[in-house]
Short mmCIF file of N, CA, C and O in Angstrom, two decimals:
data_model
loop_
_atom_site.label_atom_id
_atom_site.label_comp_id
_atom_site.label_asym_id
_atom_site.label_seq_id
_atom_site.Cartn_x
_atom_site.Cartn_y
_atom_site.Cartn_z
N LYS D 24 51.77 203.72 38.16
CA LYS D 24 51.46 203.76 39.57
C LYS D 24 52.44 202.91 40.36
O LYS D 24 52.82 203.28 41.46
N GLN D 25 52.82 201.77 39.77
CA GLN D 25 53.76 200.91 40.46
C GLN D 25 55.12 201.60 40.57
O GLN D 25 55.77 201.52 41.61
N MET D 26 55.54 202.29 39.51
CA MET D 26 56.81 203.01 39.55
C MET D 26 56.79 204.07 40.65
O MET D 26 57.79 204.26 41.35
N ILE D 27 55.67 204.73 40.82
CA ILE D 27 55.56 205.77 41.84
C ILE D 27 55.65 205.14 43.22
O ILE D 27 56.34 205.66 44.10
N ARG D 28 54.96 204.03 43.42
CA ARG D 28 54.99 203.36 44.73
C ARG D 28 56.39 202.87 45.08
O ARG D 28 56.77 202.89 46.24
N GLU D 29 57.13 202.41 44.08
CA GLU D 29 58.43 201.82 44.33
C GLU D 29 59.58 202.82 44.28
O GLU D 29 60.73 202.46 44.56
N ALA D 30 59.31 204.05 43.92
CA ALA D 30 60.37 205.06 43.79
C ALA D 30 60.92 205.45 45.16
O ALA D 30 60.18 205.88 46.03
N HIS D 31 62.25 205.26 45.32
CA HIS D 31 62.91 205.63 46.57
C HIS D 31 64.24 206.34 46.33
O HIS D 31 64.81 206.89 47.26
N THR D 32 64.72 206.31 45.09
CA THR D 32 66.00 206.94 44.78
C THR D 32 65.78 208.08 43.79
O THR D 32 64.76 208.13 43.10
N PRO D 33 66.75 209.00 43.73
CA PRO D 33 66.61 210.10 42.75
C PRO D 33 66.44 209.61 41.32
O PRO D 33 65.66 210.17 40.56
N ASP D 34 67.17 208.54 40.95
CA ASP D 34 67.04 208.02 39.59
C ASP D 34 65.64 207.48 39.31
O ASP D 34 65.11 207.63 38.21
N GLN D 35 65.05 206.83 40.29
CA GLN D 35 63.69 206.31 40.11
C GLN D 35 62.69 207.45 39.97
O GLN D 35 61.78 207.38 39.14
N TYR D 36 62.86 208.51 40.77
CA TYR D 36 61.96 209.66 40.64
C TYR D 36 62.17 210.36 39.29
O TYR D 36 61.21 210.85 38.69
N ARG D 37 63.41 210.39 38.82
CA ARG D 37 63.66 210.99 37.50
C ARG D 37 62.98 210.16 36.40
O ARG D 37 62.48 210.72 35.43
N ALA D 38 62.98 208.84 36.56
CA ALA D 38 62.30 207.98 35.58
C ALA D 38 60.80 208.27 35.56
O ALA D 38 60.18 208.33 34.49
N VAL D 39 60.22 208.46 36.73
CA VAL D 39 58.79 208.81 36.81
C VAL D 39 58.56 210.17 36.15
O VAL D 39 57.60 210.34 35.39
N ALA D 40 59.45 211.12 36.42
CA ALA D 40 59.32 212.45 35.81
C ALA D 40 59.42 212.36 34.29
O ALA D 40 58.65 213.02 33.58
N ARG D 41 60.35 211.53 33.78
CA ARG D 41 60.46 211.36 32.32
C ARG D 41 59.18 210.77 31.73
O ARG D 41 58.75 211.16 30.64
N TYR D 42 58.57 209.83 32.44
CA TYR D 42 57.31 209.25 31.98
C TYR D 42 56.26 210.35 31.82
O TYR D 42 55.57 210.43 30.79
N TYR D 43 56.15 211.22 32.83
CA TYR D 43 55.16 212.29 32.76
C TYR D 43 55.53 213.32 31.69
O TYR D 43 54.65 213.91 31.06
N GLU D 44 56.82 213.55 31.46
CA GLU D 44 57.23 214.47 30.40
C GLU D 44 56.84 213.93 29.03
O GLU D 44 56.36 214.68 28.17
N GLU D 45 57.02 212.63 28.83
CA GLU D 45 56.61 212.01 27.56
C GLU D 45 55.10 212.07 27.39
O GLU D 45 54.60 212.36 26.30
N ARG D 46 54.40 211.81 28.47
CA ARG D 46 52.94 211.87 28.44
C ARG D 46 52.46 213.29 28.12
O ARG D 46 51.53 213.49 27.33
N GLN D 47 53.12 214.27 28.73
CA GLN D 47 52.76 215.67 28.47
C GLN D 47 52.99 216.02 27.02
O GLN D 47 52.17 216.68 26.38
N SER D 48 54.08 215.53 26.45
CA SER D 48 54.38 215.78 25.03
C SER D 48 53.31 215.16 24.13
O SER D 48 52.85 215.80 23.17
N GLU D 49 52.93 213.93 24.44
CA GLU D 49 51.89 213.26 23.64
C GLU D 49 50.57 214.01 23.70
O GLU D 49 49.92 214.23 22.66
N PHE D 50 50.16 214.41 24.89
CA PHE D 50 48.88 215.11 25.02
C PHE D 50 48.94 216.50 24.39
O PHE D 50 47.95 216.97 23.84
N SER D 51 50.09 217.15 24.46
CA SER D 51 50.22 218.46 23.81
C SER D 51 50.06 218.33 22.30
O SER D 51 49.42 219.17 21.66
N GLN D 52 50.65 217.27 21.75
CA GLN D 52 50.53 217.02 20.31
C GLN D 52 49.07 216.76 19.93
O GLN D 52 48.56 217.30 18.95
N LYS D 53 48.40 215.92 20.72
CA LYS D 53 46.99 215.62 20.45
C LYS D 53 46.14 216.88 20.57
O LYS D 53 45.21 217.09 19.79
N ALA D 54 46.45 217.72 21.57
CA ALA D 54 45.69 218.96 21.74
C ALA D 54 45.87 219.88 20.53
O ALA D 54 44.90 220.49 20.06
N ALA D 55 47.08 219.95 20.01
CA ALA D 55 47.33 220.78 18.83
C ALA D 55 46.55 220.25 17.63
O ALA D 55 45.97 221.04 16.86
N GLU D 56 46.51 218.93 17.48
CA GLU D 56 45.75 218.34 16.37
C GLU D 56 44.26 218.64 16.51
O GLU D 56 43.59 218.96 15.53
N GLU D 57 43.75 218.54 17.73
CA GLU D 57 42.32 218.82 17.95
C GLU D 57 42.01 220.29 17.78
O GLU D 57 40.91 220.65 17.37
N MET D 58 42.97 221.16 18.11
CA MET D 58 42.77 222.60 17.89
C MET D 58 42.59 222.87 16.40
O MET D 58 41.71 223.64 16.00
N GLU D 59 43.41 222.21 15.57
CA GLU D 59 43.26 222.36 14.12
C GLU D 59 41.92 221.82 13.65
O GLU D 59 41.25 222.42 12.81
N GLU D 60 41.52 220.67 14.18
CA GLU D 60 40.23 220.08 13.80
C GLU D 60 39.07 220.97 14.25
O GLU D 60 38.09 221.14 13.53
N TRP D 61 39.20 221.55 15.43
CA TRP D 61 38.19 222.46 15.96
C TRP D 61 38.05 223.65 15.02
O TRP D 61 36.93 224.06 14.67
N ALA D 62 39.18 224.21 14.60
CA ALA D 62 39.14 225.35 13.68
C ALA D 62 38.51 224.95 12.35
O ALA D 62 37.71 225.70 11.78
N ARG D 63 38.87 223.77 11.85
CA ARG D 63 38.31 223.30 10.58
C ARG D 63 36.80 223.12 10.69
O ARG D 63 36.04 223.54 9.82
N ARG D 64 36.36 222.48 11.77
CA ARG D 64 34.93 222.23 11.94
C ARG D 64 34.15 223.51 12.23
O ARG D 64 32.94 223.56 11.99
N SER D 65 34.79 224.52 12.74
CA SER D 65 34.11 225.78 13.03
C SER D 65 33.72 226.52 11.75
O SER D 65 32.86 227.41 11.79
N GLN D 66 34.33 226.14 10.64
CA GLN D 66 34.02 226.80 9.37
C GLN D 66 32.61 226.48 8.88
O GLN D 66 31.99 227.30 8.23
N ASP D 67 32.12 225.27 9.21
CA ASP D 67 30.80 224.87 8.73
C ASP D 67 29.95 224.43 9.92
O ASP D 67 30.09 223.33 10.43
N VAL D 68 29.08 225.31 10.35
CA VAL D 68 28.17 224.97 11.46
C VAL D 68 26.72 225.11 11.02
O VAL D 68 25.84 225.47 11.79
N SER D 69 26.47 224.78 9.76
CA SER D 69 25.11 224.86 9.23
C SER D 69 24.64 223.46 8.82
O SER D 69 25.42 222.52 8.76
N GLY D 70 23.38 223.34 8.53
CA GLY D 70 22.82 222.07 8.08
C GLY D 70 22.93 220.98 9.13
O GLY D 70 22.64 221.21 10.31
N PRO D 71 23.37 219.79 8.74
CA PRO D 71 23.48 218.68 9.69
C PRO D 71 24.46 218.96 10.83
O PRO D 71 24.35 218.39 11.90
N ALA D 72 25.42 219.85 10.59
CA ALA D 72 26.40 220.18 11.63
C ALA D 72 25.81 221.01 12.76
O ALA D 72 26.48 221.28 13.74
N MET D 73 24.53 221.43 12.62
CA MET D 73 23.89 222.23 13.66
C MET D 73 23.25 221.35 14.73
O MET D 73 22.95 221.83 15.82
N LYS D 74 23.06 220.07 14.44
CA LYS D 74 22.40 219.19 15.41
C LYS D 74 23.35 218.88 16.56
O LYS D 74 24.55 218.74 16.37
N TYR D 75 22.76 218.77 17.73
CA TYR D 75 23.56 218.47 18.92
C TYR D 75 23.78 216.98 19.04
O TYR D 75 22.86 216.22 18.81
N PRO D 76 24.93 216.50 19.40
CA PRO D 76 26.16 217.26 19.61
C PRO D 76 26.81 217.58 18.27
O PRO D 76 26.97 216.73 17.41
N ARG D 77 27.16 218.82 18.12
CA ARG D 77 27.77 219.26 16.88
C ARG D 77 29.20 218.75 16.78
O ARG D 77 29.88 218.59 17.79
N PRO D 78 29.67 218.47 15.58
CA PRO D 78 31.07 218.03 15.41
C PRO D 78 32.07 219.02 16.00
O PRO D 78 33.09 218.63 16.56
N VAL D 79 31.75 220.30 15.90
CA VAL D 79 32.65 221.30 16.45
C VAL D 79 32.73 221.18 17.98
O VAL D 79 33.78 221.40 18.57
N ASP D 80 31.62 220.77 18.60
CA ASP D 80 31.63 220.59 20.06
C ASP D 80 32.52 219.43 20.48
O ASP D 80 33.24 219.53 21.47
N SER D 81 32.47 218.34 19.73
CA SER D 81 33.30 217.20 20.11
C SER D 81 34.78 217.53 19.93
O SER D 81 35.61 217.13 20.75
N ALA D 82 35.13 218.27 18.90
CA ALA D 82 36.52 218.68 18.70
C ALA D 82 36.98 219.59 19.83
O ALA D 82 38.09 219.46 20.34
N ARG D 83 36.11 220.52 20.23
CA ARG D 83 36.45 221.42 21.33
C ARG D 83 36.62 220.65 22.63
O ARG D 83 37.57 220.87 23.38
N ASN D 84 35.71 219.71 22.89
CA ASN D 84 35.79 218.92 24.11
C ASN D 84 37.07 218.08 24.15
O ASN D 84 37.72 217.98 25.19
N LEU D 85 37.42 217.47 23.02
CA LEU D 85 38.66 216.70 22.97
C LEU D 85 39.87 217.59 23.18
O LEU D 85 40.81 217.24 23.89
N TYR D 86 39.86 218.77 22.57
CA TYR D 86 40.97 219.71 22.77
C TYR D 86 41.11 220.06 24.25
O TYR D 86 42.21 220.02 24.80
N GLN D 87 40.00 220.37 24.89
CA GLN D 87 40.06 220.74 26.31
C GLN D 87 40.56 219.58 27.17
O GLN D 87 41.34 219.79 28.10
N TYR D 88 40.13 218.37 26.85
CA TYR D 88 40.58 217.20 27.59
C TYR D 88 42.09 217.01 27.43
O TYR D 88 42.81 216.84 28.42
N TYR D 89 42.57 217.03 26.19
CA TYR D 89 44.00 216.83 25.95
C TYR D 89 44.83 217.95 26.57
O TYR D 89 45.91 217.68 27.12
N ALA D 90 44.36 219.17 26.50
CA ALA D 90 45.09 220.29 27.10
C ALA D 90 45.16 220.13 28.62
O ALA D 90 46.21 220.37 29.23
N HIS D 91 44.05 219.71 29.21
CA HIS D 91 44.04 219.48 30.66
C HIS D 91 45.02 218.37 31.05
O HIS D 91 45.78 218.50 32.02
N GLU D 92 44.99 217.27 30.32
CA GLU D 92 45.89 216.15 30.61
C GLU D 92 47.35 216.56 30.42
O GLU D 92 48.22 216.13 31.18
N ALA D 93 47.64 217.37 29.41
CA ALA D 93 49.01 217.84 29.19
C ALA D 93 49.46 218.70 30.37
O ALA D 93 50.59 218.55 30.86
N ASN D 94 48.59 219.60 30.83
CA ASN D 94 48.93 220.44 31.98
C ASN D 94 49.14 219.61 33.23
O ASN D 94 50.06 219.86 34.01
N ASP D 95 48.27 218.64 33.45
CA ASP D 95 48.40 217.77 34.63
C ASP D 95 49.70 216.97 34.57
O ASP D 95 50.40 216.84 35.58
N SER D 96 50.04 216.46 33.40
CA SER D 96 51.27 215.69 33.26
C SER D 96 52.50 216.58 33.47
O SER D 96 53.48 216.13 34.07
N ALA D 97 52.45 217.80 33.00
CA ALA D 97 53.56 218.73 33.22
C ALA D 97 53.73 219.00 34.71
O ALA D 97 54.86 219.06 35.23
N PHE D 98 52.62 219.16 35.42
CA PHE D 98 52.67 219.38 36.86
C PHE D 98 53.30 218.18 37.57
O PHE D 98 54.16 218.33 38.44
N GLN D 99 52.87 216.97 37.18
CA GLN D 99 53.41 215.75 37.79
C GLN D 99 54.90 215.60 37.49
O GLN D 99 55.68 215.20 38.37
N ALA D 100 55.31 215.89 36.27
CA ALA D 100 56.73 215.80 35.91
C ALA D 100 57.55 216.75 36.76
O ALA D 100 58.62 216.38 37.28
N ASP D 101 57.06 217.97 36.94
CA ASP D 101 57.75 218.95 37.77
C ASP D 101 57.83 218.47 39.21
O ASP D 101 58.88 218.59 39.86
N LYS D 102 56.75 217.92 39.71
CA LYS D 102 56.72 217.44 41.09
C LYS D 102 57.76 216.35 41.32
O LYS D 102 58.53 216.41 42.29
N TYR D 103 57.82 215.37 40.43
CA TYR D 103 58.77 214.27 40.63
C TYR D 103 60.20 214.68 40.34
O TYR D 103 61.14 214.13 40.93
N THR D 104 60.40 215.67 39.49
CA THR D 104 61.74 216.21 39.29
C THR D 104 62.22 216.88 40.58
O THR D 104 63.36 216.70 41.00
N ARG D 105 61.33 217.64 41.22
CA ARG D 105 61.68 218.28 42.49
C ARG D 105 61.94 217.24 43.58
O ARG D 105 62.84 217.41 44.40
N PHE D 106 61.15 216.15 43.60
CA PHE D 106 61.40 215.07 44.55
C PHE D 106 62.81 214.52 44.36
O PHE D 106 63.55 214.31 45.32
N ALA D 107 63.18 214.26 43.11
CA ALA D 107 64.49 213.70 42.80
C ALA D 107 65.61 214.65 43.23
O ALA D 107 66.59 214.23 43.83
N GLU D 108 65.42 215.94 42.92
CA GLU D 108 66.44 216.92 43.30
C GLU D 108 66.57 217.05 44.81
O GLU D 108 67.68 217.14 45.35
N GLY D 109 65.44 217.08 45.49
CA GLY D 109 65.47 217.18 46.95
C GLY D 109 66.11 215.97 47.59
O GLY D 109 66.91 216.08 48.53
N LEU D 110 65.79 214.80 47.08
CA LEU D 110 66.36 213.57 47.62
C LEU D 110 67.85 213.49 47.33
O LEU D 110 68.63 213.09 48.19
N ALA D 111 68.26 213.92 46.15
CA ALA D 111 69.67 213.92 45.79
C ALA D 111 70.45 214.88 46.69
O ALA D 111 71.58 214.59 47.10
N ALA D 112 69.84 216.02 47.01
CA ALA D 112 70.50 217.01 47.87
C ALA D 112 70.69 216.48 49.29
O ALA D 112 71.71 216.76 49.93
N THR D 113 69.74 215.71 49.79
CA THR D 113 69.85 215.19 51.15
C THR D 113 70.82 214.02 51.23
O THR D 113 71.35 213.72 52.29
N MET D 114 71.08 213.36 50.10
CA MET D 114 71.99 212.22 50.08
C MET D 114 73.45 212.64 49.99
O MET D 114 74.34 211.84 50.22
N LYS D 115 73.70 213.90 49.66
CA LYS D 115 75.09 214.39 49.53
C LYS D 115 75.70 214.67 50.86
O LYS D 115 75.19 214.88 51.84
#
């Protein structure tokens, strides 16, 4: 948040964009791992796994959270990249 508040040059906006790109990569990786866990847990939904909250539900919820965060971070990275490009164009 401090980097965003202090960003005034194209390089600073690019640094913010890189932060969001790294964050998007991390969340995408976590989402992929949870997708695998969701698939694994979906194989057994009987016995104790039928009680709420089911393990498969928590894996699905985590997957959805990580996927949402990855999408949001990608959006933010794109936004700050465009800020940097626009600012660089006006400085020429």
